[in-house]
PDB file of C-alpha atoms in Angstrom:
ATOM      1  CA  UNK A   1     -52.514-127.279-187.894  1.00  0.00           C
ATOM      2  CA  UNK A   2     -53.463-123.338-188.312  1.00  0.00           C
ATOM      3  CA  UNK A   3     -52.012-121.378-185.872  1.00  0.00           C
ATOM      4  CA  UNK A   4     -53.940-119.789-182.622  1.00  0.00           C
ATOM      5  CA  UNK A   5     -53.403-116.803-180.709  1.00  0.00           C
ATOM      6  CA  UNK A   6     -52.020-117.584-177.138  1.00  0.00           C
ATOM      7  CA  UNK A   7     -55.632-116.960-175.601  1.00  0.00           C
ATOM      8  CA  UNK A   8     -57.348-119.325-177.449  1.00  0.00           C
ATOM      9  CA  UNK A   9     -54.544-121.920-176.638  1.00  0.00           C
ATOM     10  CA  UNK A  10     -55.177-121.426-173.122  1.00  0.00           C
ATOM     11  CA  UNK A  11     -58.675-121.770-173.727  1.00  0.00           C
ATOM     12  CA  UNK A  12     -57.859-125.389-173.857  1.00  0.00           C
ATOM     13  CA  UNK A  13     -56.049-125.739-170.955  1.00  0.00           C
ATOM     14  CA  UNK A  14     -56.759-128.991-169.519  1.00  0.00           C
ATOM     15  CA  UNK A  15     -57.531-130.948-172.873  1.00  0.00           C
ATOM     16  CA  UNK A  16     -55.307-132.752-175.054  1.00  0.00           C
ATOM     17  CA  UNK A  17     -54.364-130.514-177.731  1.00  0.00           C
ATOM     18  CA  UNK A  18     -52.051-132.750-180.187  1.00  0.00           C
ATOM     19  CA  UNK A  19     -51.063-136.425-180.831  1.00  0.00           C
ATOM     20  CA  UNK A  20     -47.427-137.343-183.040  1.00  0.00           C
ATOM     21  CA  UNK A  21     -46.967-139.486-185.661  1.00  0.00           C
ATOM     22  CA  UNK A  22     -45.695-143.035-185.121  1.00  0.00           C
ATOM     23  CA  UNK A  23     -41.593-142.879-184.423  1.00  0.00           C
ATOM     24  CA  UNK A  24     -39.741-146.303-184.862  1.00  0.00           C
ATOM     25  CA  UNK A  25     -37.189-146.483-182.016  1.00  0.00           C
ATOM     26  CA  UNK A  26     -34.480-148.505-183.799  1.00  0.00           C
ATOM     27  CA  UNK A  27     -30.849-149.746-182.478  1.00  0.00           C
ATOM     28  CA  UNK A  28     -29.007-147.042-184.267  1.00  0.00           C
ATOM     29  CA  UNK A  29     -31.524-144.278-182.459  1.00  0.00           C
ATOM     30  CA  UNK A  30     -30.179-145.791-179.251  1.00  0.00           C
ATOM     31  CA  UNK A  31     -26.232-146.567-180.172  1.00  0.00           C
ATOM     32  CA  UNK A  32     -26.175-142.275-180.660  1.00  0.00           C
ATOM     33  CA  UNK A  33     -28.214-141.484-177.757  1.00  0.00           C
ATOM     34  CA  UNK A  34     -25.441-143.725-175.523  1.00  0.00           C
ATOM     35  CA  UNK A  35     -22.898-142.159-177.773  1.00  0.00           C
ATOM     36  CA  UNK A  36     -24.123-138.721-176.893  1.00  0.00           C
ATOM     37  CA  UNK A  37     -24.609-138.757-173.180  1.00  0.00           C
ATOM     38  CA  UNK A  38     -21.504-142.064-172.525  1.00  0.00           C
ATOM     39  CA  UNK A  39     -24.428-144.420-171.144  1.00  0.00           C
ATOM     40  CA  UNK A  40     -23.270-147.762-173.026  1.00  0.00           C
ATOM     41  CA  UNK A  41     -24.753-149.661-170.399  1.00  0.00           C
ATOM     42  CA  UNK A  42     -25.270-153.200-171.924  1.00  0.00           C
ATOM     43  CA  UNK A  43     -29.139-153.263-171.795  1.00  0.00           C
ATOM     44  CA  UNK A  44     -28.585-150.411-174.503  1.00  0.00           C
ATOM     45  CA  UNK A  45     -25.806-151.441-176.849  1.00  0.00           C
ATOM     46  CA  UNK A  46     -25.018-155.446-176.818  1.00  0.00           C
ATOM     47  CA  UNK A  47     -27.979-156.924-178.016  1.00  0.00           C
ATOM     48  CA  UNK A  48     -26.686-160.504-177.115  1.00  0.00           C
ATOM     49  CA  UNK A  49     -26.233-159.730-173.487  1.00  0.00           C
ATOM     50  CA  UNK A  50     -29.888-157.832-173.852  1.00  0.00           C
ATOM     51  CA  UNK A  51     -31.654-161.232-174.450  1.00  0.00           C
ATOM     52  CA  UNK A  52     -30.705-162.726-171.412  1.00  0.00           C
ATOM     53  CA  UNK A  53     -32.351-159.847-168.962  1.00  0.00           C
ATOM     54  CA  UNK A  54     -36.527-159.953-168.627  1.00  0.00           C
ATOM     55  CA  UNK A  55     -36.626-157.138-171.179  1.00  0.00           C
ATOM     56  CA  UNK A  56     -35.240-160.033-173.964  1.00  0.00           C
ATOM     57  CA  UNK A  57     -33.471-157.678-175.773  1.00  0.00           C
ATOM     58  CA  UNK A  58     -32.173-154.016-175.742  1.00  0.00           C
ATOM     59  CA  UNK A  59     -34.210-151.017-174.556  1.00  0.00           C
ATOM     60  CA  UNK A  60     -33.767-147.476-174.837  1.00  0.00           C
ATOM     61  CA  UNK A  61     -32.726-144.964-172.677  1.00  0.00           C
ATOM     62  CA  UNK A  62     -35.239-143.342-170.340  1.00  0.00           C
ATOM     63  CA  UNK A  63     -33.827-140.263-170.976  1.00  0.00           C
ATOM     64  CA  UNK A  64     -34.366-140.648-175.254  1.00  0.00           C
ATOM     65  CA  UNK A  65     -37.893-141.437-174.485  1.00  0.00           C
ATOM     66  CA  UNK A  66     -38.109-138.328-173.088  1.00  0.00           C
ATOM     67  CA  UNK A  67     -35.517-136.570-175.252  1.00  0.00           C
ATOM     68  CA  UNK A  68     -37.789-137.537-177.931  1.00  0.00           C
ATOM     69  CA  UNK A  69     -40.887-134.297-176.853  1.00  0.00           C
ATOM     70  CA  UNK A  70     -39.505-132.156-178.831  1.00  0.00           C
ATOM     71  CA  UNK A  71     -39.085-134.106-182.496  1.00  0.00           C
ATOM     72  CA  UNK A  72     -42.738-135.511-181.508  1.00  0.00           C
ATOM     73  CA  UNK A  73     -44.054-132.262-180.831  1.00  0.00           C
ATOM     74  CA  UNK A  74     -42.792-130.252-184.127  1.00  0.00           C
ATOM     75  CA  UNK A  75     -44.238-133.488-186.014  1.00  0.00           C
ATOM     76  CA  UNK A  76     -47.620-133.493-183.493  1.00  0.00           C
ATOM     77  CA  UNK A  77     -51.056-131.948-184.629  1.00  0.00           C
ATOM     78  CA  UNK A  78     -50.242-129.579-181.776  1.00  0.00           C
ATOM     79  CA  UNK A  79     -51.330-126.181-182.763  1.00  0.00           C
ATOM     80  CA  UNK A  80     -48.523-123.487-183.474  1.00  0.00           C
ATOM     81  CA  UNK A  81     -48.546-120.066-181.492  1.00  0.00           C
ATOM     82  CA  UNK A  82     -49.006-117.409-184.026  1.00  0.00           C
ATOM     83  CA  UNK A  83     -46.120-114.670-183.327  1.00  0.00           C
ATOM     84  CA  UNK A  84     -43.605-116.518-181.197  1.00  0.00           C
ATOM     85  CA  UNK A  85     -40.356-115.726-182.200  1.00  0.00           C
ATOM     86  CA  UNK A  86     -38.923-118.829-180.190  1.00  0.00           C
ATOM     87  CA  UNK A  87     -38.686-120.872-177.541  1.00  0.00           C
ATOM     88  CA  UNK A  88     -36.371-122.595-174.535  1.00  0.00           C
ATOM     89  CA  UNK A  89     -37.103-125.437-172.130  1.00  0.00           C
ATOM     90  CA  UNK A  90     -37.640-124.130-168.676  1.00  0.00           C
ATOM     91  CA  UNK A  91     -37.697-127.288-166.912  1.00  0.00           C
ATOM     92  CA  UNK A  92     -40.062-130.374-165.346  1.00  0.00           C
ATOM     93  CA  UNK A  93     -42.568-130.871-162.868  1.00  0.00           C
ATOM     94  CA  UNK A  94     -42.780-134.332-162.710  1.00  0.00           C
ATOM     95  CA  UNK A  95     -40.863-137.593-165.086  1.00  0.00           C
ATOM     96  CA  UNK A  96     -42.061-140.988-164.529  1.00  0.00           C
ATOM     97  CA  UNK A  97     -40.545-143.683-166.808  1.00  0.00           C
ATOM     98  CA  UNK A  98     -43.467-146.614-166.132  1.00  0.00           C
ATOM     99  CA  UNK A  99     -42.244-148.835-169.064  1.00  0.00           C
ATOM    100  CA  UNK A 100     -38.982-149.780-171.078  1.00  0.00           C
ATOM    101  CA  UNK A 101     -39.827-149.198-174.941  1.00  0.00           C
ATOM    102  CA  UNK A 102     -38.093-152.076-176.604  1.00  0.00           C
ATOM    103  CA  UNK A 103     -35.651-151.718-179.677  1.00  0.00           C
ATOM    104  CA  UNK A 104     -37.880-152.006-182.713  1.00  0.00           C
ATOM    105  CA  UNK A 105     -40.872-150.550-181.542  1.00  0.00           C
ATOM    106  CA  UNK A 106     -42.644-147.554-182.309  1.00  0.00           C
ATOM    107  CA  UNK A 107     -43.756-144.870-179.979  1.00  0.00           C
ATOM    108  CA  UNK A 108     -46.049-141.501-180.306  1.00  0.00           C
ATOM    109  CA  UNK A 109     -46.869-138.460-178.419  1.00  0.00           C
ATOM    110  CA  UNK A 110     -49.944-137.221-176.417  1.00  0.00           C
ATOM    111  CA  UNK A 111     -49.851-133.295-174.835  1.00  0.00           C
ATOM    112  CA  UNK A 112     -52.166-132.044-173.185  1.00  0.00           C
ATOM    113  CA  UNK A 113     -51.752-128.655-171.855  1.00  0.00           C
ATOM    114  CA  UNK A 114     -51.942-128.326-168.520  1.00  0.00           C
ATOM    115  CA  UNK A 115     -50.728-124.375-167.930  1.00  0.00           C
ATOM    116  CA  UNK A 116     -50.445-121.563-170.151  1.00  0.00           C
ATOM    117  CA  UNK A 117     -49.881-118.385-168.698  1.00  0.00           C
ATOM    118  CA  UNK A 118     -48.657-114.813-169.808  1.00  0.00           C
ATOM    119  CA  UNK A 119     -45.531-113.902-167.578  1.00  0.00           C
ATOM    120  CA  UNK A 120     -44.978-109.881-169.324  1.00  0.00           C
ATOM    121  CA  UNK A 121     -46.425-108.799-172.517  1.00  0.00           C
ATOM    122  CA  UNK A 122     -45.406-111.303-175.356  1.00  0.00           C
ATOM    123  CA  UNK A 123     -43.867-113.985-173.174  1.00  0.00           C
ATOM    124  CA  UNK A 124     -45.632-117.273-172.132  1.00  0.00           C
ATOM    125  CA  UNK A 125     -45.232-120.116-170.360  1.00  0.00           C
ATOM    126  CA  UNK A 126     -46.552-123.561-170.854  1.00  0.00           C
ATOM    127  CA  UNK A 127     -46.981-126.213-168.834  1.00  0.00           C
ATOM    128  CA  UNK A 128     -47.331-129.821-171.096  1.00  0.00           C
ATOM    129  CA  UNK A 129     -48.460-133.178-169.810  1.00  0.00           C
ATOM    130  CA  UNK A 130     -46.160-135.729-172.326  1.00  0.00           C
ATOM    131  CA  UNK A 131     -47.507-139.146-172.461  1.00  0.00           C
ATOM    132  CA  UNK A 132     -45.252-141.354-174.461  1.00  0.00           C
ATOM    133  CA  UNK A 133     -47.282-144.525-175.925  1.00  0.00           C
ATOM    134  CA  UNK A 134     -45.635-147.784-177.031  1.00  0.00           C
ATOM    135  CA  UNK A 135     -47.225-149.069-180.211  1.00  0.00           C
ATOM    136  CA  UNK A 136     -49.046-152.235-178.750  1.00  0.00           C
ATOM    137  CA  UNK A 137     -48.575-152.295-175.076  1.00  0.00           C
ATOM    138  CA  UNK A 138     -50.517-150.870-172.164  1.00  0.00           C
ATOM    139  CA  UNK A 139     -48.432-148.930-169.981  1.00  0.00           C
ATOM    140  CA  UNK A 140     -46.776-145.708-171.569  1.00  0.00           C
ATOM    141  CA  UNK A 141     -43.216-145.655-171.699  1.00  0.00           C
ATOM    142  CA  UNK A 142     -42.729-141.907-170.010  1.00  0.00           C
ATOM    143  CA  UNK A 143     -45.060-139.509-168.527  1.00  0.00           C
ATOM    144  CA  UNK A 144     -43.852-135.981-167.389  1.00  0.00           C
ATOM    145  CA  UNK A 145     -44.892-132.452-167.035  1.00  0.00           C
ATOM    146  CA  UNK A 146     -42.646-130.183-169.100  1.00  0.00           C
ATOM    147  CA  UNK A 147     -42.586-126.527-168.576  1.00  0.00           C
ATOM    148  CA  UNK A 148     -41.298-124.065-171.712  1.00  0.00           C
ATOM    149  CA  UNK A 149     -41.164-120.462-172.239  1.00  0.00           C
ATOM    150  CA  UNK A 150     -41.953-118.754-175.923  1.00  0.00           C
ATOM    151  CA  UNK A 151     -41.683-115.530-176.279  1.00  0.00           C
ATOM    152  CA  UNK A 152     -42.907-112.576-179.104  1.00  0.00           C
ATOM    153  CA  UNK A 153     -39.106-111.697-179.702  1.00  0.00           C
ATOM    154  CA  UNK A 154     -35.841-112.386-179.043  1.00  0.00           C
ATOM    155  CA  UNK A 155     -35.353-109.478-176.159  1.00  0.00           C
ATOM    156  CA  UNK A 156     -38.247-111.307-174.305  1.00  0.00           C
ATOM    157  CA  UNK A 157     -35.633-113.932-173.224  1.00  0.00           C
ATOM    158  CA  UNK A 158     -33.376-111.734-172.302  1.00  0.00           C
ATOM    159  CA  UNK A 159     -36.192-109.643-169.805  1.00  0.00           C
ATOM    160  CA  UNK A 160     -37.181-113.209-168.688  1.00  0.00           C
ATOM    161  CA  UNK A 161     -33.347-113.533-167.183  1.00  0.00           C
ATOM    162  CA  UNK A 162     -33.438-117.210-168.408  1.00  0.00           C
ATOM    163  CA  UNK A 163     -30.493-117.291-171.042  1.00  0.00           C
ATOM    164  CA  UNK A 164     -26.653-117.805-169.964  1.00  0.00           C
ATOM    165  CA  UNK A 165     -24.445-115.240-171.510  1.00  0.00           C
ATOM    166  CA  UNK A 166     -23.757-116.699-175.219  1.00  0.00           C
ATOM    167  CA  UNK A 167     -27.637-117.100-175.708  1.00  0.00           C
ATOM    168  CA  UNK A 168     -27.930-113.667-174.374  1.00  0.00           C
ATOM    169  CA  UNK A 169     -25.291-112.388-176.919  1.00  0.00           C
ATOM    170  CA  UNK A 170     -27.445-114.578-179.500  1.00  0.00           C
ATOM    171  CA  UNK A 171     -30.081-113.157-179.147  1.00  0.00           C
ATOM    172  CA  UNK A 172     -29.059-109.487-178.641  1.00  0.00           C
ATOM    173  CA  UNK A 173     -27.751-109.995-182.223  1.00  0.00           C
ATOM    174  CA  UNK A 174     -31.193-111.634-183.522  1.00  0.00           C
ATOM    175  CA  UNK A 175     -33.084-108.364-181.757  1.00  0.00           C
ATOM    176  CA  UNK A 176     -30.701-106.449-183.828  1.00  0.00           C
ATOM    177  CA  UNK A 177     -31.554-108.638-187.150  1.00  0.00           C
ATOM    178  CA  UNK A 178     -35.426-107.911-186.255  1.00  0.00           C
ATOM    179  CA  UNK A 179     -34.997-104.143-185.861  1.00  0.00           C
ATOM    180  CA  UNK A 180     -33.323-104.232-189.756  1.00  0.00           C
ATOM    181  CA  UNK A 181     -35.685-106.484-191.172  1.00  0.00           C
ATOM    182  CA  UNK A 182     -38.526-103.761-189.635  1.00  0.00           C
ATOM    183  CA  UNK A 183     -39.601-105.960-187.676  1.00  0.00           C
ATOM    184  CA  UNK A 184     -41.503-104.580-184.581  1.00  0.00           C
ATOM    185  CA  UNK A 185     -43.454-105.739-181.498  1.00  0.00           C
ATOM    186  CA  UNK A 186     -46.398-103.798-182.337  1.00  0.00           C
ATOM    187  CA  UNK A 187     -47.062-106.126-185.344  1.00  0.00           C
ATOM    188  CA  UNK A 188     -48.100-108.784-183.307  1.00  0.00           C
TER     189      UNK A 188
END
């Protein structure tokens, strides 16, 4: 999708403004996600165990379903902010995990923007309802309000307060890449 100034994205506020592709959610997906964050909880990993519980065989992770907003999003018909520089997770509202998404099943995203709103000149921040459907089955797997900041430049983060030191340093040194490359605010 073409990319829209921050006004007319928040002239949508309240609609759905992007849906994902269709993500298989295979057993290797969910062996690194329990690698990653130690959760080898049986339901997860040993398939054989799995098929004796209601679910009939493994699940994954609450958390990967809703780890998975940000691949679903960059792959989403979501429409790109023209001049954002980048962007951090600020935090959630509200998580609800209403159904188990089952090992071989596919899942996709629905956002609809709930929030948008200019905090100082050139930063933003978004509030996105993320409704995670399961390929064939009523219930979503994960619903939650996500809250992210973008900002024009680097040095918007840094105003915003929201970055621990090394991302500070980061992007002190990315400021410093946009002043060489002639790079200014006023081209926005």
């Amino acid at each position: 999708m073409s990319g829209v100034t921050p006004a007319e994205l928040a002239g949508r506020v309240g609609e759905v403004i992007g849906s994902s592709d269709w993500m298989l959610v295979d057993q290797d997906m969910v062996n690194k996600f329990a690698d990653a964050t130690g959760d080898h909880q049986f339901i997860h990993v040993n398939e054989e165990m799995a098929k004796m519980t209601p679910f009939g065989g493994t699940i994954a992770h609450g958390f990967l379903s809703l780890s998975l907003l940000p691949v679903l999003m960059a792959k989403s018909t979501c429409p790109k902010v023209t001049g954002v520089k980048m962007g951090v997770n600020y935090g959630g509202n509200k998580t609800r995990f209403l159904s188990p998404v089952r090992v071989g099943k596919r899942v996709r995203a629905h956002f609809k923007l709930l929030e948008l709103a200019e905090k100082r000149s050139g930063q933003w921040q978004q509030t996105i309802e993320y409704t995670l459907e399961i390929e064939g089955e009523d219930k979503p797997a994960c619903i939650a309000e996500w809250i992210g900041t973008r900002a024009a430049t680097a040095l918007g983060f840094m105003q915003l307060g929201v970055l621990s030191d090394a991302l500070r340093r980061t992007a002190a040194q990315t400021v410093e890449r946009e002043k060489m490359d002639g790079w200014r605010r006023d081209d926005l």
